[in-house]
mmCIF file of C-alpha atoms in Angstrom:
data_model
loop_
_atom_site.group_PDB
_atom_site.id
_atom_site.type_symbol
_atom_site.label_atom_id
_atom_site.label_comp_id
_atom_site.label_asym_id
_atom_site.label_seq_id
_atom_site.Cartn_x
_atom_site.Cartn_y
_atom_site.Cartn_z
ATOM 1 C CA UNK A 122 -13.917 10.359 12.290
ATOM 2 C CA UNK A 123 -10.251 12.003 13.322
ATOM 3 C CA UNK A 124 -8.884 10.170 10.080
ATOM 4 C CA UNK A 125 -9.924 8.324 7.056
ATOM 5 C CA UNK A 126 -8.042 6.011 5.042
ATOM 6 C CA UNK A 127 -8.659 6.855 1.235
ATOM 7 C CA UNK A 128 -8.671 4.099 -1.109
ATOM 8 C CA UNK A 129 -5.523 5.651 -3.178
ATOM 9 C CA UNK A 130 -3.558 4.930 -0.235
ATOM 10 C CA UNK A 131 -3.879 1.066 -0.923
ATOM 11 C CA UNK A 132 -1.169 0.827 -2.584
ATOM 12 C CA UNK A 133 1.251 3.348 -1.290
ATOM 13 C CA UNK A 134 0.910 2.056 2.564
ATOM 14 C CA UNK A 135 1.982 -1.642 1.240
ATOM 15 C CA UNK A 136 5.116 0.302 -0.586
ATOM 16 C CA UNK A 137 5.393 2.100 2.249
ATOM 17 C CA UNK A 138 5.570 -0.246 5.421
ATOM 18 C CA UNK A 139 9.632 -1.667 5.257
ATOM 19 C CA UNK A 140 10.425 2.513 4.868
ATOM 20 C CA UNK A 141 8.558 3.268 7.439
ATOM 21 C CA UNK A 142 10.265 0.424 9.502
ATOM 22 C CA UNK A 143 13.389 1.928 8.439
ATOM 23 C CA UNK A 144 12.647 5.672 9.468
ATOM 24 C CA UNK A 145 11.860 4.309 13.089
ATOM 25 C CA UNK A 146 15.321 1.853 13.308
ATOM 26 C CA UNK A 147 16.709 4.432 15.678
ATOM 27 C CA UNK A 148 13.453 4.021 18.402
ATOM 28 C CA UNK A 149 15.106 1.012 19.949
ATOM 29 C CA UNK A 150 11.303 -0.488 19.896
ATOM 30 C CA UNK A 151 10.915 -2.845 16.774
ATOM 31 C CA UNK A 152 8.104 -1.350 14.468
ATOM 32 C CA UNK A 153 7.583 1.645 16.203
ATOM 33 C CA UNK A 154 6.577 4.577 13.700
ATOM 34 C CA UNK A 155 7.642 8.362 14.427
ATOM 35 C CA UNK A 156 5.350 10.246 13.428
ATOM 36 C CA UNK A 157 7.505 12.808 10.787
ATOM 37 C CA UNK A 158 7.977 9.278 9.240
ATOM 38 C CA UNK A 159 5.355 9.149 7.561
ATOM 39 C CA UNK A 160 2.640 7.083 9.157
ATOM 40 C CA UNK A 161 -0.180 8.134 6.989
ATOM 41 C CA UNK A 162 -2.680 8.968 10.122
ATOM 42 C CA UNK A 163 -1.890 13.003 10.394
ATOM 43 C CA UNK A 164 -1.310 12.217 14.122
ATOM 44 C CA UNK A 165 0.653 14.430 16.171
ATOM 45 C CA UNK A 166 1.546 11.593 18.543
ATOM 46 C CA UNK A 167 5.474 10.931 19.233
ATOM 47 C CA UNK A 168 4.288 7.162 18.747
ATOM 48 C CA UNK A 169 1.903 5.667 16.181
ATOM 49 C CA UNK A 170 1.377 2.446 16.391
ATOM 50 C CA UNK A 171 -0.028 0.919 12.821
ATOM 51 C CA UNK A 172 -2.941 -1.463 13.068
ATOM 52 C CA UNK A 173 -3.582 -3.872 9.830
ATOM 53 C CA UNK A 174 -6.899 -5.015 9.871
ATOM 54 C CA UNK A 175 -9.254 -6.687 6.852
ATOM 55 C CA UNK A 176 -12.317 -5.186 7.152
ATOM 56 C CA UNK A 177 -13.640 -1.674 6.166
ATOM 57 C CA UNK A 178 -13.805 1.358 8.039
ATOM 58 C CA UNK A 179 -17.415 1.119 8.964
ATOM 59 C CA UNK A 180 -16.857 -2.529 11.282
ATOM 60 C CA UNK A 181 -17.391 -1.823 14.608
ATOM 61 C CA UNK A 182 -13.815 -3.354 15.629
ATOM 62 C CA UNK A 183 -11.976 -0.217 13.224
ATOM 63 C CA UNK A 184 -14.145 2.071 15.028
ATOM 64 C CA UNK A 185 -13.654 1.173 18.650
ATOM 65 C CA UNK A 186 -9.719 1.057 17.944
ATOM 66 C CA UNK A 187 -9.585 4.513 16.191
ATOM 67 C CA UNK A 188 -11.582 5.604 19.405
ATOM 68 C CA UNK A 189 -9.102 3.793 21.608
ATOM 69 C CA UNK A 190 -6.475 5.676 19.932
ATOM 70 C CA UNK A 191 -7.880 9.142 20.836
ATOM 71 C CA UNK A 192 -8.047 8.462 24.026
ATOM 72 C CA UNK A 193 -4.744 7.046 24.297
ATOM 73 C CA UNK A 194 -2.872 9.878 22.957
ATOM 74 C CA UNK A 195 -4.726 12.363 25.109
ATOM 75 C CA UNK A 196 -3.907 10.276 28.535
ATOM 76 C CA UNK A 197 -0.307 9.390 27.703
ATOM 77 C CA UNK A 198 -0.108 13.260 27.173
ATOM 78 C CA UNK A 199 0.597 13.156 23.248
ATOM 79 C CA UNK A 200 3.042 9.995 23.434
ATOM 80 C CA UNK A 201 1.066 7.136 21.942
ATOM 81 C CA UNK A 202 -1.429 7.037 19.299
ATOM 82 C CA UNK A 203 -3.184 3.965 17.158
ATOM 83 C CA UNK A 204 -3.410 3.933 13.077
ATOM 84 C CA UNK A 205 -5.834 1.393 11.838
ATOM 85 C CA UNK A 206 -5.407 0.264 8.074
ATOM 86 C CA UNK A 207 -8.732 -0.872 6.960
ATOM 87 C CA UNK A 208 -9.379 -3.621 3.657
ATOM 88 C CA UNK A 209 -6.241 -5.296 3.886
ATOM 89 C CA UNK A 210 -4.433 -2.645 2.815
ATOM 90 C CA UNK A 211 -1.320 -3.841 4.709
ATOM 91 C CA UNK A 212 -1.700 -7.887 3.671
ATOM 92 C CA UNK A 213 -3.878 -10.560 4.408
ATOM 93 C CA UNK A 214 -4.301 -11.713 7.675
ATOM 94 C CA UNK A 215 -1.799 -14.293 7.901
ATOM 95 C CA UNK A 216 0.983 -12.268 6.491
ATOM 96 C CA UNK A 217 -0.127 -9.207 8.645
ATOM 97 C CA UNK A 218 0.719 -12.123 11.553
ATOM 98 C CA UNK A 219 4.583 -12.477 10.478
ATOM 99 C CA UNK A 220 5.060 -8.397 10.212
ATOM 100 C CA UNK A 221 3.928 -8.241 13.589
ATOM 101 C CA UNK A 222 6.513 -11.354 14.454
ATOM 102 C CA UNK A 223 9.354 -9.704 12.464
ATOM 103 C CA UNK A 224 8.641 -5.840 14.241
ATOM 104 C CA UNK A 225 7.631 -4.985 10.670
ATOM 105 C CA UNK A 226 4.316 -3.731 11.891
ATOM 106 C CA UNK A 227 3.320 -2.989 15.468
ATOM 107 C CA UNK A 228 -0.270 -4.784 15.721
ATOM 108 C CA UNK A 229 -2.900 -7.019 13.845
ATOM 109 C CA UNK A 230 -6.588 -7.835 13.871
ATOM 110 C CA UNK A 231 -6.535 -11.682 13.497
ATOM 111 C CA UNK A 232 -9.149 -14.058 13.320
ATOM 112 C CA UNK A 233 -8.649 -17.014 15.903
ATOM 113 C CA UNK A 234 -7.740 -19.622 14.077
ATOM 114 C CA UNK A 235 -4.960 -18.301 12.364
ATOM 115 C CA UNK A 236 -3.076 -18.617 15.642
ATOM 116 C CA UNK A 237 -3.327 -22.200 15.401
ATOM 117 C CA UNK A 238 -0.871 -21.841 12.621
ATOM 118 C CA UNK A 239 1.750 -20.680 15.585
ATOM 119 C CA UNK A 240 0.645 -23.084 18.474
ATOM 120 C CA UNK A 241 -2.319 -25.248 18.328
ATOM 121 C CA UNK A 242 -3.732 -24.885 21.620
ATOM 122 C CA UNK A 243 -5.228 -22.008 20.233
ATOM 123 C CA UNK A 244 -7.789 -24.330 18.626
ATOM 124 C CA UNK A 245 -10.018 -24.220 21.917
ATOM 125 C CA UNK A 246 -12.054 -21.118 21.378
ATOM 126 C CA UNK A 247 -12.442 -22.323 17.490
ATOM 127 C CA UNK A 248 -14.237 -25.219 17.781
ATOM 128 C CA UNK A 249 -17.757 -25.336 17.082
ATOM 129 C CA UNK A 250 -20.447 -24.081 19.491
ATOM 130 C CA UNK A 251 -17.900 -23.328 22.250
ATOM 131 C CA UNK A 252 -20.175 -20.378 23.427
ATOM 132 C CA UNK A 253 -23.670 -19.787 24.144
ATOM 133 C CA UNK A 254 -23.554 -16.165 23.348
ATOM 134 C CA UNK A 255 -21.608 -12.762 22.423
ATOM 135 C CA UNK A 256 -21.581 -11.794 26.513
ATOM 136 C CA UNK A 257 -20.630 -15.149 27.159
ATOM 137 C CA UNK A 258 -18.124 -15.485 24.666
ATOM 138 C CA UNK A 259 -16.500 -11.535 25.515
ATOM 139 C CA UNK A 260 -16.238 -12.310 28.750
ATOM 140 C CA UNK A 261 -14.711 -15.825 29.029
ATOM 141 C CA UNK A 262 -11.670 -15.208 26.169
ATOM 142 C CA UNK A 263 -11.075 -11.695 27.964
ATOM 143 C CA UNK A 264 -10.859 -13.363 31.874
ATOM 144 C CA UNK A 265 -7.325 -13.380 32.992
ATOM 145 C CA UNK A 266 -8.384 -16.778 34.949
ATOM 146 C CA UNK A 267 -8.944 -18.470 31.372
ATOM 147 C CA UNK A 268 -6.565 -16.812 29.070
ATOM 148 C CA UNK A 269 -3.467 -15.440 30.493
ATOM 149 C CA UNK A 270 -1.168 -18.558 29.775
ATOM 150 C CA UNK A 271 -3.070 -19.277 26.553
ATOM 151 C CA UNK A 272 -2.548 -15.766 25.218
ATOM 152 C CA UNK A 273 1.545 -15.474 26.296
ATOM 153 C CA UNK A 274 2.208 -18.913 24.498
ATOM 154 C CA UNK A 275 3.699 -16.961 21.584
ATOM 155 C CA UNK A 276 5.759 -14.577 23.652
ATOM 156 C CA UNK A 277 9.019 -16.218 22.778
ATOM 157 C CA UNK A 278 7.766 -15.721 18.747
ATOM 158 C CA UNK A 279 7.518 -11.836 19.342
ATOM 159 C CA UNK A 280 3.610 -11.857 19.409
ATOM 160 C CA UNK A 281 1.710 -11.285 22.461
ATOM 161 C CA UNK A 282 -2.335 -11.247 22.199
ATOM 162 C CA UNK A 283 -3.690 -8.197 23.734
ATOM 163 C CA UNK A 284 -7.162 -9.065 23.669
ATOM 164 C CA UNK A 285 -10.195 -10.968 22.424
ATOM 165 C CA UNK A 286 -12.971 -8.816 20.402
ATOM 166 C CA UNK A 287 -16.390 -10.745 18.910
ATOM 167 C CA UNK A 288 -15.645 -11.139 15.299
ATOM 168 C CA UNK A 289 -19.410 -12.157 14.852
ATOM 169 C CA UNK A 290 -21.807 -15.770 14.864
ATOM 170 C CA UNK A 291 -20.420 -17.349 11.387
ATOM 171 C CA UNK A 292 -23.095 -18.842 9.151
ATOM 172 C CA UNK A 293 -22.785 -20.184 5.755
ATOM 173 C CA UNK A 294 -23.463 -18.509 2.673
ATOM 174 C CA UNK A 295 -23.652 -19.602 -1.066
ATOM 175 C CA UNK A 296 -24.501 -18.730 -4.773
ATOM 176 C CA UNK A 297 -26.617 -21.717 -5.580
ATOM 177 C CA UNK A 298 -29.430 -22.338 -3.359
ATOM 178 C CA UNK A 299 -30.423 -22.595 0.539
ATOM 179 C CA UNK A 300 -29.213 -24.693 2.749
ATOM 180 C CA UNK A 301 -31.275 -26.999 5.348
ATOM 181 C CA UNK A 302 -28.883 -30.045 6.152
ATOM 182 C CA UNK A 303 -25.417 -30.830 5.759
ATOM 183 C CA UNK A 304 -26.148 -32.568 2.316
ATOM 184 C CA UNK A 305 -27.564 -29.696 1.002
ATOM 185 C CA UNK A 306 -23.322 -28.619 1.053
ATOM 186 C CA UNK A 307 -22.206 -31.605 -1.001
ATOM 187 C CA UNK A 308 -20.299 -30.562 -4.042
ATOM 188 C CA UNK A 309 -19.881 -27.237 -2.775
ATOM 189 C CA UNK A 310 -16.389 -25.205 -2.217
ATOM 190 C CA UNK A 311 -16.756 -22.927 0.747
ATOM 191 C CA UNK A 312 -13.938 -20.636 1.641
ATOM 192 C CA UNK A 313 -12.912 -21.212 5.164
ATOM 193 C CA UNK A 314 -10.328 -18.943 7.166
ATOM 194 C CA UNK A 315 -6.670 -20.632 6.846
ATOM 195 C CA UNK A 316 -6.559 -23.265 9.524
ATOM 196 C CA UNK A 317 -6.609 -26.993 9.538
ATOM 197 C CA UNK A 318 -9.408 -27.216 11.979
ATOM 198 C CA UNK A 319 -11.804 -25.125 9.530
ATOM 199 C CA UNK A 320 -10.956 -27.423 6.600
ATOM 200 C CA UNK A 321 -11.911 -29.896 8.725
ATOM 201 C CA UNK A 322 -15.176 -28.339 9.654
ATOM 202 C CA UNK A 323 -16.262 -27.453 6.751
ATOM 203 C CA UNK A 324 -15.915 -31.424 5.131
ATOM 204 C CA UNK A 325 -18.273 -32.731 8.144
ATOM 205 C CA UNK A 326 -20.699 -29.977 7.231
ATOM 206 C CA UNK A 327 -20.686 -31.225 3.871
ATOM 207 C CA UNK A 328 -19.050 -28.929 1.941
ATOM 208 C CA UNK A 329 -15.337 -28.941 1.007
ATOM 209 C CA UNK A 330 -13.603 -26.192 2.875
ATOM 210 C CA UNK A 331 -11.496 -24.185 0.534
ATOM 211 C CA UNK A 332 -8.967 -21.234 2.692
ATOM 212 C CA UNK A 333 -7.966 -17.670 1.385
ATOM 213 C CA UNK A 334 -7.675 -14.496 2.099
ATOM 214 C CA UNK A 335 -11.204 -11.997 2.369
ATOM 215 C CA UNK A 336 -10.134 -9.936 -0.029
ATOM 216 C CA UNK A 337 -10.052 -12.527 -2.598
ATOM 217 C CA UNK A 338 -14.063 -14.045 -1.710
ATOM 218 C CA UNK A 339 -15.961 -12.075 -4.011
ATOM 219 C CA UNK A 340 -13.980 -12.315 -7.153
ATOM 220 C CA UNK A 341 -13.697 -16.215 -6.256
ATOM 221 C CA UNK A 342 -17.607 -16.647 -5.663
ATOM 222 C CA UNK A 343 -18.479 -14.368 -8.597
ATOM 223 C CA UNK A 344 -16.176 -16.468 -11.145
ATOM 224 C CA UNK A 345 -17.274 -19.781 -9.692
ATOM 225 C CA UNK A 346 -13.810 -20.710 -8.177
ATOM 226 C CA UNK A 347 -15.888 -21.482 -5.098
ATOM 227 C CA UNK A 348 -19.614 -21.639 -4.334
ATOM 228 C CA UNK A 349 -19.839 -19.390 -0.980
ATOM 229 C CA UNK A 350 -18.251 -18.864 2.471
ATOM 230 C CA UNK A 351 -18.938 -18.707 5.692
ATOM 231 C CA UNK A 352 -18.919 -15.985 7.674
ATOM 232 C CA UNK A 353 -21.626 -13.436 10.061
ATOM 233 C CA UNK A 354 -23.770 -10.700 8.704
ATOM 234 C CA UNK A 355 -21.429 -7.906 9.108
ATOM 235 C CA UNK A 356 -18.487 -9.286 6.516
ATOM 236 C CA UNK A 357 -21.881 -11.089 4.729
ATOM 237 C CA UNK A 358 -23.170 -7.301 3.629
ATOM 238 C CA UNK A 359 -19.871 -4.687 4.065
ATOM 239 C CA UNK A 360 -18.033 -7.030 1.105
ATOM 240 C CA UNK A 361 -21.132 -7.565 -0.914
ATOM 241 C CA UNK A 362 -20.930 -10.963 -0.837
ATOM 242 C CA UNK A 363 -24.476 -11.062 -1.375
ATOM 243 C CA UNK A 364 -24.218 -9.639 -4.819
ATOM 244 C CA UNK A 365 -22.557 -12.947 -5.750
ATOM 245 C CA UNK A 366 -23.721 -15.627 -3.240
ATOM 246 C CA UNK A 367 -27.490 -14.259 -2.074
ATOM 247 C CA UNK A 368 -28.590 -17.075 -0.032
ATOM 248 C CA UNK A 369 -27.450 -17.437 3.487
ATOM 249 C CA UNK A 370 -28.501 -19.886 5.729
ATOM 250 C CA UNK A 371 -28.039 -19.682 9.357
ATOM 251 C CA UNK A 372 -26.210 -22.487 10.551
ATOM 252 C CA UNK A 373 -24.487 -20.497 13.598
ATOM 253 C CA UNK A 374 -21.939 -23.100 13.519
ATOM 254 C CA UNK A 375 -18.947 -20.980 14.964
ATOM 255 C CA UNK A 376 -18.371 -17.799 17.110
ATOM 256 C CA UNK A 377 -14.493 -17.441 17.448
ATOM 257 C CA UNK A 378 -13.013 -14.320 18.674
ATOM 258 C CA UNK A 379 -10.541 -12.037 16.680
ATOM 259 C CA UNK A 380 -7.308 -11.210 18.187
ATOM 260 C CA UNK A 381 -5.526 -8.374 18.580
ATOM 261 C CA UNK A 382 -1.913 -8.924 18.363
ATOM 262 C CA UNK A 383 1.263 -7.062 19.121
ATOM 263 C CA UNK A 384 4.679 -7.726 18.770
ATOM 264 C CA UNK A 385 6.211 -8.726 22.474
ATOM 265 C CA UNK A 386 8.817 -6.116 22.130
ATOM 266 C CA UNK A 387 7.008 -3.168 21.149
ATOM 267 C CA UNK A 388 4.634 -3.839 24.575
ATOM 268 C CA UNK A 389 7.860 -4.308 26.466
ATOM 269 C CA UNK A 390 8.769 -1.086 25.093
ATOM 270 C CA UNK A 391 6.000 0.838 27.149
ATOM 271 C CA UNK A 392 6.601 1.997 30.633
ATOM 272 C CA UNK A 393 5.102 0.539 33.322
ATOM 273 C CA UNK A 394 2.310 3.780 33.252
ATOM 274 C CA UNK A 395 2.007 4.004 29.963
ATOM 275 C CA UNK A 396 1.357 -0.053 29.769
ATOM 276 C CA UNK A 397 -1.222 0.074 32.324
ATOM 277 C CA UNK A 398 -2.941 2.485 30.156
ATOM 278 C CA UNK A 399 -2.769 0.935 27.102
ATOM 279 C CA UNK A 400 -4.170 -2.803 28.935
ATOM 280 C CA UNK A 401 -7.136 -0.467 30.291
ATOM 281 C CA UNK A 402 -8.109 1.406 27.204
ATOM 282 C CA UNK A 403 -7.731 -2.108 25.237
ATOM 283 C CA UNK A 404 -10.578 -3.716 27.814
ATOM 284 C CA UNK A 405 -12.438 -0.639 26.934
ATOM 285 C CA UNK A 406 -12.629 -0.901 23.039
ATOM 286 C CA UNK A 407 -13.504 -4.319 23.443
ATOM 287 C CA UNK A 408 -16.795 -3.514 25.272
ATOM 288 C CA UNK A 409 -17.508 -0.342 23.019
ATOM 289 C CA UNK A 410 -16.911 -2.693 20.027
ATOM 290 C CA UNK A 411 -19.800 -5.686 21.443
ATOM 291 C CA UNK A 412 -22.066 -2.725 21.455
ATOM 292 C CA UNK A 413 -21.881 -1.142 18.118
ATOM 293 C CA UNK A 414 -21.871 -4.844 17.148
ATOM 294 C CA UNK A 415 -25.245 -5.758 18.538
ATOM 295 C CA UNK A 416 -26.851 -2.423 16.866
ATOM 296 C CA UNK A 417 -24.913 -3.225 13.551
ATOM 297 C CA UNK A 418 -25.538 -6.486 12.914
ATOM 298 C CA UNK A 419 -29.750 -5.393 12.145
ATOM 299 C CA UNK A 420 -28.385 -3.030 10.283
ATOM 300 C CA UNK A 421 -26.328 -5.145 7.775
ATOM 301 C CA UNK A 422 -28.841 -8.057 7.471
ATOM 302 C CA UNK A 423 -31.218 -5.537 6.116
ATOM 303 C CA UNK A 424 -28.478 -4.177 3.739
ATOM 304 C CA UNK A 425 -28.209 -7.722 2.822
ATOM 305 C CA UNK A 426 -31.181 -8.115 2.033
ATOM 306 C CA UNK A 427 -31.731 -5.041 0.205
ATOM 307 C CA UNK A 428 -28.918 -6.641 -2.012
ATOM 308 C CA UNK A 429 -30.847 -9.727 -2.807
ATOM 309 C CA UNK A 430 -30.147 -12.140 0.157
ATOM 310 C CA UNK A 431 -32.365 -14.141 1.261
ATOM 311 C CA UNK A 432 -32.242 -15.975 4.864
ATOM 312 C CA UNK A 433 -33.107 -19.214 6.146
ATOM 313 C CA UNK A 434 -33.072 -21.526 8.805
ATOM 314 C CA UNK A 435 -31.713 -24.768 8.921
ATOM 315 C CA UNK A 436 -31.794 -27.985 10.936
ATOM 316 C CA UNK A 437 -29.166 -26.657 13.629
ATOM 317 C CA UNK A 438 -29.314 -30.217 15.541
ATOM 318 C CA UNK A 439 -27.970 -32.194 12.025
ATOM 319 C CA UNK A 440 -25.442 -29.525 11.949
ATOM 320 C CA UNK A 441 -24.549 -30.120 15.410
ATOM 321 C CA UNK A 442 -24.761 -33.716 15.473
ATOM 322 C CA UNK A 443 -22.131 -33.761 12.508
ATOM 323 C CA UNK A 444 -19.547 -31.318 13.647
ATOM 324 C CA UNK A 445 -19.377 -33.219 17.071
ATOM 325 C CA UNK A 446 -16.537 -34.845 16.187
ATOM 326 C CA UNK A 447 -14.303 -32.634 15.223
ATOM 327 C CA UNK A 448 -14.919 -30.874 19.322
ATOM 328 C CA UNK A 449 -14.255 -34.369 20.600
ATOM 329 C CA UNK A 450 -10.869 -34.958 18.627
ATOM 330 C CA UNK A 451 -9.322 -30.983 19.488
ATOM 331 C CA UNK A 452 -9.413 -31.550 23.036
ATOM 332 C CA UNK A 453 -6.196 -33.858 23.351
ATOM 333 C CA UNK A 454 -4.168 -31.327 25.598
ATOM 334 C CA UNK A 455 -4.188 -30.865 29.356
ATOM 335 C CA UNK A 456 -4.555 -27.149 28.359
ATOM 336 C CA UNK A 457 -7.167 -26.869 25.615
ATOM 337 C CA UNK A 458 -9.300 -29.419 27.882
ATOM 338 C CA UNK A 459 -9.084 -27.354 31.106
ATOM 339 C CA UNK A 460 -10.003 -23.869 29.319
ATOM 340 C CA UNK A 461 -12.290 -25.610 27.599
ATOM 341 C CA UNK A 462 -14.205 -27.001 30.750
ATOM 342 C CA UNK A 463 -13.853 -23.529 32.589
ATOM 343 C CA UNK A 464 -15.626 -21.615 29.566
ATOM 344 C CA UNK A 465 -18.500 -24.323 29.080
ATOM 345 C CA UNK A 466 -18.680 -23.910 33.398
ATOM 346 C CA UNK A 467 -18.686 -20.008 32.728
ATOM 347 C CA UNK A 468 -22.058 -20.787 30.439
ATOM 348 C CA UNK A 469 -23.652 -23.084 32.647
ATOM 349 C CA UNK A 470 -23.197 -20.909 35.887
ATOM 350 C CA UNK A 471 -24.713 -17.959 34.025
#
């Protein structure tokens, strides 16, 4: 790979980010990063536009946006290149959100429900068992039919949504013992991505729903501060949560897409040409990325298990039957119900 984030830069890039703001004041594009400032990619790129994202370097969603980024400088002739920050190095997710929204950073990798946070329409591709599949899912939150009003909602807050990439079928996992039914959760404290909604989720699954950032799961897990999470196979066996929490049970419960975010005024930035480009090479990474996911999630179940894990099934139609509610109570608005309808339509007609 073109360039590799070493783990001594950690610390540094955090240091680093208001400087680097600071070196590219003069752009007249919040957040954007001249290169001589420092950007920490080696790119020779007049433009580099700093990704923070939560995950390591082997996820499929790094990889398609480092290979976006070659592409991109070579067809904007050297203008524009991408630097992805793997493991949270730049923040957790929800604070990588308001450096976007401030032109601190340029873009974000965001998992959907954090955007409910900012407007809470964007509940209607969080709820549970929304789609029927990763094709179905890529190709409903990525139609400009479905999403174009639902992903400029948060123009006005400087943060535009580029795109919708799989971010995996979330199960829940746990240090005590397998689950089967919804009681099986009772007592335990499941870490849950930082929305409402989740919480929610979480308590009619049985469990109690506790939110924080990735990078704090393991520790968490391993000193009994919670129990497990809930999260897909990927996440599951990169963070070795299986070290701490080896039995996961697939509950499939959830399949919401991650976002990728940029701030309004750094897109407005772009020329017309260059824009186009950028919109193409984004639809692009999003298909490369659903393929190295559907080779890598066999891969990381068997690291998982390798690990210790162990995998189960579980009554899907109890789970079903007792997250129903929650569905029925998010879809209040004229808007959530009418994307809602078109993406269960989208399933049915395929």
């Amino acid at each position: 790979m073109r360039r590799s984030k070493a783990v001594a830069m950690a610390g540094a890039a955090v240091a680093s980010l208001l400087a680097l703001t600071a070196c590219s004041a003069g752009t007249g594009v919040p957040g954007t990063v001249d290169a001589g400032g420092g950007g920490g990619s080696g790119s020779t790129a007049e433009t580099v536009f700093r990704v923070a994202f939560n995950q390591p370097e082997n996820h499929p969603q790094y990889i398609a946006l480092e290979n976006m980024g070659d592409r991109l400088r070579e067809r904007t002739g050297g203008r524009y290149d991408i630097d992805v920050y793997p493991n949270e190095t730049l923040g957790a997710q929800r604070e990588t959100i308001e450096l976007v929204q401030s032109g601190t950073l340029e873009m974000a990798y965001v998992g959907g429900p954090l955007l409910e946070n900012f407007n809470p329409d964007f509940v209607v591709f969080n709820l549970p068992f929304t789609f029927d599949s990763q094709d179905h899912q890529r190709a409903t939150t990525n139609d400009p039919e479905i999403v174009s009003e639902l992903y400029s909602l948060l123009d006005d807050e400087n943060i535009h949504v580029l795109g919708a990439f799989h971010g995996g079928i979330r199960s829940v996992y746990n240090s005590e013992r397998p689950i089967t039914t919804p009681a099986d959760l009772a007592g335990m404290k499941i870490r849950v991505i930082e929305s409402y909604t989740n919480i929610e989720m979480m308590q009619l699954m049985g469990g109690s729903g506790t939110p924080m950032g990735q990078g704090e799961v393991y520790t968490a897990i391993q000193s009994g501060v919670i129990e497990g999470g809930e999260n897909n196979e990927l996440i599951y066996a990169n963070l070795k949560h299986a070290e701490v929490a080896p039995y996961y049970s697939y509950t499939r419960h959830l399949m919401f897409p991650d976002y990728l975010i940029i701030n309004t005024a750094v897109l407005e930035g772009m020329s017309e040409e260059h824009r186009a480009i950028f919109t193409e090479e984004i639809g692009l990474a999003i298909e490369e990325e659903a393929e190295l996911w559907k080779r890598e999630v066999a891969v990381a179940t068997q690291a998982a298990k390798d690990a210790g894990a162990q995998f189960n099934e579980v009554d899907a139609q109890a789970f079903a039957a007792a997250i129903r509610p929650l569905v029925e109570a998010k879809l209040t608005t004229g808007v959530v119900r009418e994307i809602h309808a078109k993406v269960r339509a989208a399933a049915t007609a395929g």
